Amino acid sequence: MTDVAAQRPLSRSAQREADILEAATHLFGEQGFHSVTTRKIAASAGISEGTLFNYFSSKNELMRAILERIYEELRENASAILREELDSRTRLQLLAENHIQVMSRDNALFMRMIQAYMNVDLGGYTRIRGSVLHKLNLSYAWVFDTAVQEAQQRGEVRDDLNLSALRDLFFGGLEYLSRTLFLHAAFDQMSERVSSVVEPLWQSMQALSPALPDRLEQACERVEAVARQLEQQAGKA
Amino acid sequence: MTDVAAQRPLSRSAQREADILEAATHLFGEQGFHSVTTRKIAASAGISEGTLFNYFSSKNELMRAILERIYEELRENASAILREELDSRTRLQLLAENHIQVMSRDNALFMRMIQAYMNVDLGGYTRIRGSVLHKLNLSYAWVFDTAVQEAQQRGEVRDDLNLSALRDLFFGGLEYLSRTLFLHAAFDQMSERVSSVVEPLWQSMQALSPALPDRLEQACERVEAVARQLEQQAGKA
Amino acid sequence: MTDVAAQRPLSRSAQREADILEAATHLFGEQGFHSVTTRKIAASAGISEGTLFNYFSSKNELMRAILERIYEELRENASAILREELDSRTRLQLLAENHIQVMSRDNALFMRMIQAYMNVDLGGYTRIRGSVLHKLNLSYAWVFDTAVQEAQQRGEVRDDLNLSALRDLFFGGLEYLSRTLFLHAAFDQMSERVSSVVEPLWQSMQALSPALPDRLEQACERVEAVARQLEQQAGKA
Amino acid sequence: MTDVAAQRPLSRSAQREADILEAATHLFGEQGFHSVTTRKIAASAGISEGTLFNYFSSKNELMRAILERIYEELRENASAILREELDSRTRLQLLAENHIQVMSRDNALFMRMIQAYMNVDLGGYTRIRGSVLHKLNLSYAWVFDTAVQEAQQRGEVRDDLNLSALRDLFFGGLEYLSRTLFLHAAFDQMSERVSSVVEPLWQSMQALSPALPDRLEQACERVEAVARQLEQQAGKA
DNA sequence: AATGAATGAGGGTTCATTCAT
DNA sequence: AATGAATGAACCCTCATTCAT
């Protein structure tokens, strides 16, 4: 697929758009959305200031396109992971690693852009609903939901899980882990760190119900009772 | 204590400072850091623009003061919770509720301000170390650590916990929960939602009952005994 | 050359730059650097305030450009004077008149701008070395040095002159003369006034050594003695 | 005199005024008039901002007071020099050294303040006439005039001097010398440098010896006589 | 006489966006 | 399609000066 894309050269127009996106992505990651001017982006993309606005109607729109692109990548990677034959624990691990990797790229561009977008374009958290951002987010989060639900169908985890809570813990935990990794410049230990964050969730998903030992003992008793009963009947017979 | 403070009127100067902080807090929450001008803040606080800068040397400084204040509140509330005689599960629940409550106030001001501060004042995640923000964060996060460690000492949870991972899951999960609550305008269910996020963590932290292996062993033996018995009967028949 | 330049109309961009420089020059001369706002300059140049900063990155930079321009003019005029076939006294007179003329233009703009530039951009006299201002000054002052040195080669003035001191007297004297002319609104007498300032310098440059009359009398005596001796020899022969 | 002044302690009010002047003088010299705020001056003088304006009605007025003070000192020193029994060359040297010393103090404060004052308070050179600055300047320059006129009365210099031109050369030359000394950090050679600037002026002022024409006439006659004599001898031989 | 909080007009500068070329 | 000069409102911040205490 990549090869085919590489073979067919992009049209001049598509190439320009890609140049702009790349330049903007790099600069936003380096300096932050508000510190980067459209002038800088145009210069870095090798075009004039006016041309930029032929491709993206506004600076915000450009930001939106970048976010969309990253979400698209996140989702594609995640879907690919789900397509492979893997046990659910491994799936979660890979999903998490993908999430961290994409999110931490370009100096945590993604995390910062989301915040900027919410503040600049949405004016806070209250207007997320129905926004493009929300749709992208939903369509991506759906992959996690699928992984959990399939784990349930396979019997790898409990049936009575609060999916919403797990989702918040999963993505929130990873976002914080990402900050922690930045803080300690510890991206070389990413895999283990991710595992140590996913593990508690995994444990909680398959945790024995506290009532289970009692149930088991009761079941034993019932079996024993039945066995005794059978023995008596056999004795009679 | 709060009462006494409320009774004794603030000095004119302290009152002004409080007015400015309140106005800025409100406006930042409503419109975001970058959309609020110092003019607006001054007007909203009922002072001239110049006066604002007699109290806070810059807009960034004002933002820092607000963040500091909120962190202070977070930590005080959290410390108060730790001082009470409570079981660890309840502690975590209360800590989480406090976190969500403060964080979600003023249209999620706190979450948004931290992002703004990191981008404006620190230029991203890479320079957090040693910053005021980092110190405040550490001193607050320390409360969670204490709660977990005391739970371990009391034998309420396992000894082999990855504290860092739990911390990321706890605070990250709550941040995402906060977004979820905004999304669904579901703050009236805050307590249950918090519980459903804390519960998986709690389950993963809990020691399996020490008696469980023995009980399982005995149950196995009982079932096996029944099995042998039934097999013999079957053989006879 | 100038004619050709005048014939070929400037590009729009070059014209704008010239307009700004002219407007700024006029206003700075009229009201002083600190009293003139970029707003006023823009209005006077018939452009918007933003446009001004497309041509000059700051108000200081604009000032620097004006200074550079005037220095350029000073040096070109001075070089032209040196290229003509003139006796050294006339050269000095013309150099001085050129200096006064350029310096006094626009309400002594040049003198005032240099002061402003030193205070604003350099923060005093201590940091002049190596600055653009210093280089311009050196390259201009070099013309005076050349005139004096050529006068020495031509034998028009003494060989043992302190060039540095003469330079200070020449330019310093002219600066003060300029102030004096302003004071007495006496620019119609500029030429004579300049002459009366240059004259003492010129006199000191060719001043007779005080010992010269004595040497002449001694020389006379030696000639007379030789003459007497020859007479006696002639008498004997 | 100084002792008496020192013995009688200044009134609190006079002390305050002196403190302010000293602080302002120091700061203006260090950072320039426009860079120093009244706040800084007040702080440096150990008083509150409001109090400053009880002593000087405005920042400009404070600047004026400083200039006045320095002019007063210049004039007093100069007058003291004239009161001593000295030959005129030495007088000029001492006047020049005094001028340079006072002018160069505090990072050339005096030169810079005059420029600032003219631009800020007078709006250029055109309105100097009748200003306080002009009066101070006249009363100081008068000392130089006196020195020259007395030199003429004593017969030490020519009668036909252009006093105005000499004044411009003297003070202008010294001002430029001052810049030169700053430039080369050469204040340890101040005395010689001053001498080399004063010397050309002195040479131009000096009367040629009144006997010189007669002596040249006689020398010519003697050489001509010898020449005739030798010519006759040559004719005989 | 001394304070210092309050002022508010105005400073230089920025920058997303437009539009004539 | 591409340009880049022009815009102008708005930005944060300064500071000499005032005046109630």
Coordinates of N, CA, C and O in Angstrom, one line a residue, chain D residues 88-206:
Chain D
S88 N 48.3 82.1 30.9 CA 47.0 81.7 30.2 C 47.0 80.3 29.7 O 46.0 79.7 29.6
R89 N 48.2 79.9 29.2 CA 48.2 78.5 28.7 C 47.8 77.5 29.7 O 47.0 76.6 29.5
T90 N 48.3 77.7 30.9 CA 48.0 76.8 32.0 C 46.5 76.9 32.4 O 45.8 75.9 32.7
R91 N 46.0 78.1 32.4 CA 44.6 78.4 32.7 C 43.7 77.5 31.7 O 42.8 76.8 32.1
L92 N 44.0 77.6 30.4 CA 43.2 76.9 29.5 C 43.3 75.4 29.7 O 42.3 74.7 29.6
Q93 N 44.5 75.0 30.0 CA 44.7 73.5 30.3 C 43.8 73.1 31.5 O 43.1 72.1 31.4
L94 N 43.8 73.9 32.5 CA 43.1 73.5 33.7 C 41.6 73.6 33.5 O 40.8 72.8 33.9
L95 N 41.2 74.7 32.8 CA 39.7 74.8 32.5 C 39.3 73.6 31.6 O 38.2 73.0 31.9
A96 N 40.1 73.2 30.7 CA 39.8 72.0 29.9 C 39.7 70.8 30.7 O 38.8 70.0 30.5
E97 N 40.7 70.6 31.6 CA 40.7 69.4 32.4 C 39.4 69.3 33.3 O 38.8 68.3 33.4
N98 N 39.1 70.4 33.8 CA 37.9 70.5 34.7 C 36.7 70.2 33.9 O 35.8 69.4 34.3
H99 N 36.6 70.7 32.7 CA 35.4 70.5 31.8 C 35.3 69.0 31.5 O 34.2 68.4 31.7
I100 N 36.4 68.4 31.1 CA 36.4 67.0 30.8 C 36.0 66.1 32.0 O 35.1 65.2 31.9
Q101 N 36.6 66.4 33.1 CA 36.3 65.6 34.3 C 34.9 65.6 34.7 O 34.3 64.6 34.9
V102 N 34.3 66.8 34.8 CA 32.9 66.9 35.2 C 32.0 66.3 34.1 O 31.0 65.6 34.4
M103 N 32.3 66.5 32.9 CA 31.5 66.1 31.8 C 31.5 64.6 31.6 O 30.5 64.0 31.2
S104 N 32.6 64.0 32.0 CA 32.7 62.5 31.7 C 32.2 61.7 32.9 O 32.1 60.5 32.8
R105 N 31.9 62.4 34.0 CA 31.5 61.7 35.2 C 30.2 60.9 35.0 O 29.4 61.3 34.2
D106 N 30.0 59.9 35.8 CA 28.8 59.1 35.7 C 28.4 58.7 34.3 O 27.3 58.9 33.8
N107 N 29.5 58.2 33.7 CA 29.2 57.6 32.3 C 28.7 58.7 31.4 O 27.8 58.4 30.6
A108 N 29.4 59.8 31.4 CA 29.1 60.9 30.5 C 27.6 61.5 30.7 O 27.0 61.9 29.8
L109 N 27.2 61.4 32.0 CA 25.9 61.8 32.3 C 25.5 63.2 31.7 O 24.5 63.4 31.1
F110 N 26.5 64.1 31.9 CA 26.2 65.5 31.6 C 25.9 65.6 30.1 O 24.8 66.2 29.7
M111 N 26.7 65.1 29.2 CA 26.5 65.2 27.8 C 25.1 64.6 27.4 O 24.4 65.1 26.6
R112 N 24.8 63.4 28.0 CA 23.6 62.8 27.7 C 22.4 63.5 28.2 O 21.3 63.6 27.5
M113 N 22.5 64.1 29.4 CA 21.4 64.8 29.9 C 21.1 66.1 29.1 O 19.9 66.4 28.9
I114 N 22.1 66.7 28.7 CA 21.9 67.9 27.9 C 21.1 67.6 26.6 O 20.1 68.2 26.3
Q115 N 21.5 66.5 26.0 CA 20.7 66.1 24.8 C 19.3 65.7 25.2 O 18.3 66.1 24.5
A116 N 19.1 64.9 26.2 CA 17.8 64.5 26.6 C 17.0 65.8 26.9 O 15.8 65.9 26.5
Y117 N 17.6 66.7 27.7 CA 16.8 67.9 28.1 C 16.4 68.7 26.9 O 15.3 69.2 26.8
M118 N 17.3 68.8 25.9 CA 16.9 69.6 24.7 C 15.8 68.9 24.0 O 14.9 69.6 23.5
N119 N 15.8 67.6 23.9 CA 14.8 67.0 23.1 C 13.5 66.9 23.9 O 12.4 67.2 23.3
V120 N 13.6 66.6 25.1 CA 12.3 66.4 25.9 C 11.7 67.8 26.3 O 10.5 68.0 26.1
D121 N 12.5 68.6 26.8 CA 12.0 69.8 27.4 C 11.9 71.0 26.4 O 11.0 71.8 26.5
L122 N 12.8 71.0 25.5 CA 12.9 72.1 24.6 C 12.4 71.7 23.2 O 12.0 72.6 22.4
G123 N 12.4 70.4 22.9 CA 12.0 70.0 21.6 C 12.9 70.3 20.5 O 12.6 70.5 19.4
G124 N 14.2 70.4 20.8 CA 15.2 70.6 19.8 C 16.1 71.8 20.1 O 16.0 72.4 21.2
Y125 N 16.9 72.2 19.1 CA 17.8 73.3 19.3 C 17.2 74.7 19.1 O 17.8 75.7 19.5
T126 N 16.0 74.7 18.5 CA 15.5 76.0 18.1 C 15.0 76.8 19.2 O 14.9 78.0 19.1
R127 N 14.6 76.1 20.3 CA 14.0 76.8 21.4 C 15.0 77.0 22.6 O 14.5 77.3 23.7
I128 N 16.2 76.9 22.3 CA 17.2 77.0 23.4 C 17.2 78.4 24.0 O 17.2 78.6 25.2
R129 N 17.2 79.4 23.1 CA 17.3 80.8 23.5 C 16.4 81.1 24.7 O 15.2 80.9 24.6
G130 N 16.9 81.7 25.7 CA 16.1 82.2 26.8 C 15.8 81.0 27.8 O 15.3 81.3 28.9
S131 N 16.1 79.8 27.4 CA 15.9 78.7 28.3 C 16.8 78.8 29.5 O 17.9 79.4 29.4
V132 N 16.5 78.1 30.6 CA 17.4 78.0 31.7 C 18.7 77.4 31.3 O 19.8 77.9 31.6
L133 N 18.6 76.4 30.4 CA 19.8 75.7 29.9 C 20.8 76.7 29.3 O 22.0 76.8 29.5
H134 N 20.2 77.6 28.5 CA 21.0 78.6 27.8 C 21.7 79.5 28.7 O 22.8 79.9 28.6
K135 N 20.9 79.9 29.7 CA 21.5 80.9 30.7 C 22.7 80.2 31.4 O 23.7 80.9 31.7
L136 N 22.5 79.0 31.8 CA 23.5 78.3 32.6 C 24.8 78.2 31.7 O 25.9 78.4 32.1
N137 N 24.5 77.9 30.4 CA 25.6 77.7 29.5 C 26.3 79.0 29.3 O 27.5 79.0 29.3
L138 N 25.6 80.1 29.1 CA 26.2 81.4 28.9 C 27.1 81.7 30.1 O 28.2 82.2 30.0
S139 N 26.5 81.5 31.3 CA 27.2 82.0 32.5 C 28.5 81.1 32.7 O 29.5 81.6 33.2
Y140 N 28.5 79.9 32.2 CA 29.7 79.1 32.3 C 30.7 79.5 31.2 O 31.9 79.6 31.4
A141 N 30.2 79.6 30.0 CA 31.1 79.9 28.8 C 31.7 81.2 29.1 O 32.9 81.5 28.6
W142 N 31.1 82.1 29.8 CA 31.7 83.4 30.1 C 33.1 83.3 30.7 O 33.9 84.1 30.5
V143 N 33.3 82.2 31.5 CA 34.6 82.0 32.1 C 35.7 81.8 31.1 O 36.8 82.4 31.2
F144 N 35.4 81.1 30.0 CA 36.3 80.9 29.0 C 36.6 82.2 28.3 O 37.8 82.6 28.1
D145 N 35.6 82.9 28.0 CA 35.7 84.2 27.4 C 36.7 85.1 28.2 O 37.6 85.8 27.7
T146 N 36.4 85.1 29.5 CA 37.3 85.9 30.4 C 38.7 85.5 30.3 O 39.6 86.4 30.2
A147 N 39.0 84.2 30.3 CA 40.3 83.8 30.3 C 41.0 84.2 29.0 O 42.2 84.7 29.0
V148 N 40.3 84.2 27.9 CA 40.9 84.6 26.6 C 41.1 86.1 26.6 O 42.2 86.6 26.2
Q149 N 40.1 86.8 27.1 CA 40.3 88.3 27.1 C 41.4 88.8 28.0 O 42.1 89.7 27.7
E150 N 41.5 88.1 29.1 CA 42.6 88.5 30.0 C 44.0 88.1 29.4 O 45.0 88.9 29.5
A151 N 44.0 87.0 28.7 CA 45.3 86.7 28.0 C 45.6 87.8 26.9 O 46.8 88.1 26.8
Q152 N 44.6 88.3 26.3 CA 44.8 89.4 25.4 C 45.4 90.7 26.1 O 46.3 91.3 25.7
Q153 N 44.7 91.0 27.2 CA 45.2 92.1 28.0 C 46.6 92.0 28.4 O 47.4 92.9 28.5
R154 N 47.0 90.8 28.8 CA 48.3 90.5 29.2 C 49.3 90.5 28.1 O 50.5 90.3 28.2
G155 N 48.8 90.5 26.9 CA 49.7 90.4 25.7 C 50.2 89.0 25.4 O 51.1 88.9 24.6
E156 N 49.5 88.0 26.0 CA 50.0 86.7 25.7 C 49.5 86.1 24.4 O 50.0 85.1 23.9
V157 N 48.4 86.7 23.9 CA 47.8 86.2 22.7 C 47.4 87.4 21.8 O 47.4 88.5 22.3
R158 N 47.1 87.1 20.6 CA 46.8 88.2 19.7 C 45.6 88.9 20.1 O 44.7 88.4 20.8
D159 N 45.4 90.1 19.5 CA 44.2 90.9 19.8 C 43.1 90.6 18.9 O 41.9 90.7 19.3
D160 N 43.4 90.1 17.7 CA 42.3 89.9 16.7 C 41.9 88.4 16.7 O 42.0 87.7 15.7
L161 N 41.2 88.0 17.8 CA 40.8 86.6 17.9 C 39.2 86.6 17.7 O 38.5 87.5 18.1
N162 N 38.8 85.5 17.0 CA 37.3 85.3 16.9 C 36.9 84.5 18.1 O 37.0 83.3 18.1
L163 N 36.4 85.2 19.1 CA 36.1 84.5 20.4 C 35.1 83.4 20.2 O 35.2 82.3 20.8
S164 N 34.1 83.7 19.5 CA 33.0 82.7 19.3 C 33.5 81.4 18.7 O 33.2 80.3 19.1
A165 N 34.4 81.6 17.6 CA 34.9 80.4 17.0 C 35.8 79.6 17.9 O 35.7 78.4 18.0
L166 N 36.6 80.3 18.7 CA 37.5 79.6 19.7 C 36.7 78.9 20.7 O 37.0 77.8 21.1
R167 N 35.6 79.5 21.2 CA 34.7 78.9 22.2 C 34.2 77.6 21.6 O 34.2 76.5 22.3
D168 N 33.7 77.6 20.4 CA 33.1 76.4 19.8 C 34.2 75.3 19.6 O 33.9 74.2 19.9
L169 N 35.4 75.8 19.2 CA 36.5 74.8 19.1 C 36.9 74.2 20.4 O 37.1 73.0 20.6
F170 N 36.9 75.1 21.4 CA 37.4 74.6 22.7 C 36.4 73.6 23.3 O 36.7 72.4 23.6
F171 N 35.1 74.0 23.4 CA 34.2 73.1 24.1 C 33.8 71.9 23.2 O 33.6 70.8 23.6
G172 N 33.7 72.2 21.9 CA 33.3 71.1 21.0 C 34.5 70.1 20.9 O 34.3 68.9 21.0
G173 N 35.7 70.6 20.8 CA 36.9 69.7 20.8 C 36.9 68.9 22.0 O 37.2 67.7 22.0
L174 N 36.6 69.5 23.2 CA 36.7 68.7 24.4 C 35.6 67.7 24.5 O 35.8 66.6 25.0
E175 N 34.4 68.0 24.0 CA 33.3 67.0 24.0 C 33.7 65.8 23.1 O 33.5 64.7 23.5
Y176 N 34.3 66.1 22.0 CA 34.7 65.0 21.1 C 35.8 64.2 21.7 O 35.9 63.0 21.7
L177 N 36.7 65.0 22.4 CA 37.8 64.3 23.1 C 37.3 63.3 24.1 O 37.7 62.2 24.3
S178 N 36.2 63.8 24.8 CA 35.6 63.0 25.8 C 35.1 61.7 25.2 O 35.4 60.6 25.8
R179 N 34.5 61.8 24.1 CA 34.0 60.6 23.4 C 35.2 59.7 23.1 O 35.1 58.4 23.2
T180 N 36.2 60.3 22.6 CA 37.4 59.5 22.2 C 38.0 58.8 23.4 O 38.4 57.6 23.3
L181 N 38.0 59.5 24.5 CA 38.6 58.9 25.7 C 37.7 57.7 26.1 O 38.2 56.6 26.5
F182 N 36.4 57.8 26.0 CA 35.5 56.7 26.3 C 35.8 55.6 25.4 O 35.9 54.4 25.8
L183 N 35.9 55.9 24.1 CA 36.1 54.9 23.1 C 37.3 54.1 23.4 O 37.3 52.8 23.2
H184 N 38.4 54.7 23.7 CA 39.6 54.0 23.9 C 39.9 53.7 25.4 O 41.0 53.3 25.7
A185 N 38.9 54.0 26.2 CA 39.1 53.7 27.7 C 40.4 54.3 28.1 O 41.2 53.6 28.7
A186 N 40.6 55.6 27.7 CA 42.0 56.2 27.9 C 42.0 57.3 28.9 O 42.7 58.3 28.7
F187 N 41.2 57.2 29.9 CA 41.1 58.4 30.8 C 42.3 58.6 31.7 O 42.5 59.6 32.3
D188 N 43.2 57.6 31.7 CA 44.4 57.7 32.4 C 45.4 58.7 31.7 O 46.3 59.3 32.3
Q189 N 45.1 58.8 30.4 CA 46.0 59.8 29.7 C 45.3 61.1 29.5 O 45.7 61.9 28.6
M190 N 44.3 61.4 30.3 CA 43.5 62.5 30.1 C 44.3 63.8 29.9 O 44.1 64.6 29.0
S191 N 45.2 64.0 30.8 CA 46.0 65.3 30.8 C 46.7 65.5 29.5 O 46.6 66.6 28.9
E192 N 47.4 64.5 29.1 CA 48.2 64.7 27.8 C 47.2 64.9 26.6 O 47.4 65.8 25.7
R193 N 46.1 64.1 26.6 CA 45.2 64.3 25.5 C 44.6 65.7 25.5 O 44.4 66.3 24.5
V194 N 44.2 66.1 26.7 CA 43.7 67.5 26.7 C 44.7 68.5 26.2 O 44.4 69.4 25.4
S195 N 45.9 68.3 26.6 CA 47.0 69.2 26.2 C 47.1 69.2 24.6 O 47.2 70.3 24.0
S196 N 47.0 68.1 24.1 CA 47.2 68.0 22.6 C 46.0 68.6 21.9 O 46.1 68.9 20.7
V197 N 44.9 68.7 22.6 CA 43.7 69.4 21.9 C 43.8 70.9 22.1 O 43.5 71.7 21.2
V198 N 44.3 71.3 23.3 CA 44.4 72.7 23.6 C 45.5 73.3 22.8 O 45.4 74.5 22.4
E199 N 46.6 72.6 22.6 CA 47.8 73.1 22.0 C 47.5 73.8 20.6 O 47.9 75.0 20.4
P200 N 46.8 73.1 19.7 CA 46.6 73.8 18.4 C 45.8 75.1 18.6 O 46.2 76.1 17.9
L201 N 44.9 75.1 19.5 CA 44.2 76.4 19.7 C 45.1 77.5 20.2 O 45.1 78.6 19.8
W202 N 46.0 77.1 21.2 CA 46.9 78.0 21.8 C 47.9 78.6 20.7 O 48.1 79.8 20.7
Q203 N 48.3 77.7 19.9 CA 49.2 78.1 18.8 C 48.6 79.1 17.9 O 49.1 80.2 17.6
S204 N 47.3 78.8 17.6 CA 46.6 79.8 16.7 C 46.3 81.1 17.4 O 46.2 82.1 16.7
M205 N 46.3 81.1 18.7 CA 45.9 82.3 19.4 C 47.2 83.2 19.6 O 47.0 84.4 19.8
Q206 N 48.3 82.6 19.6 CA 49.5 83.3 20.0 C 49.8 84.4 19.0 O 49.9 84.1 17.8

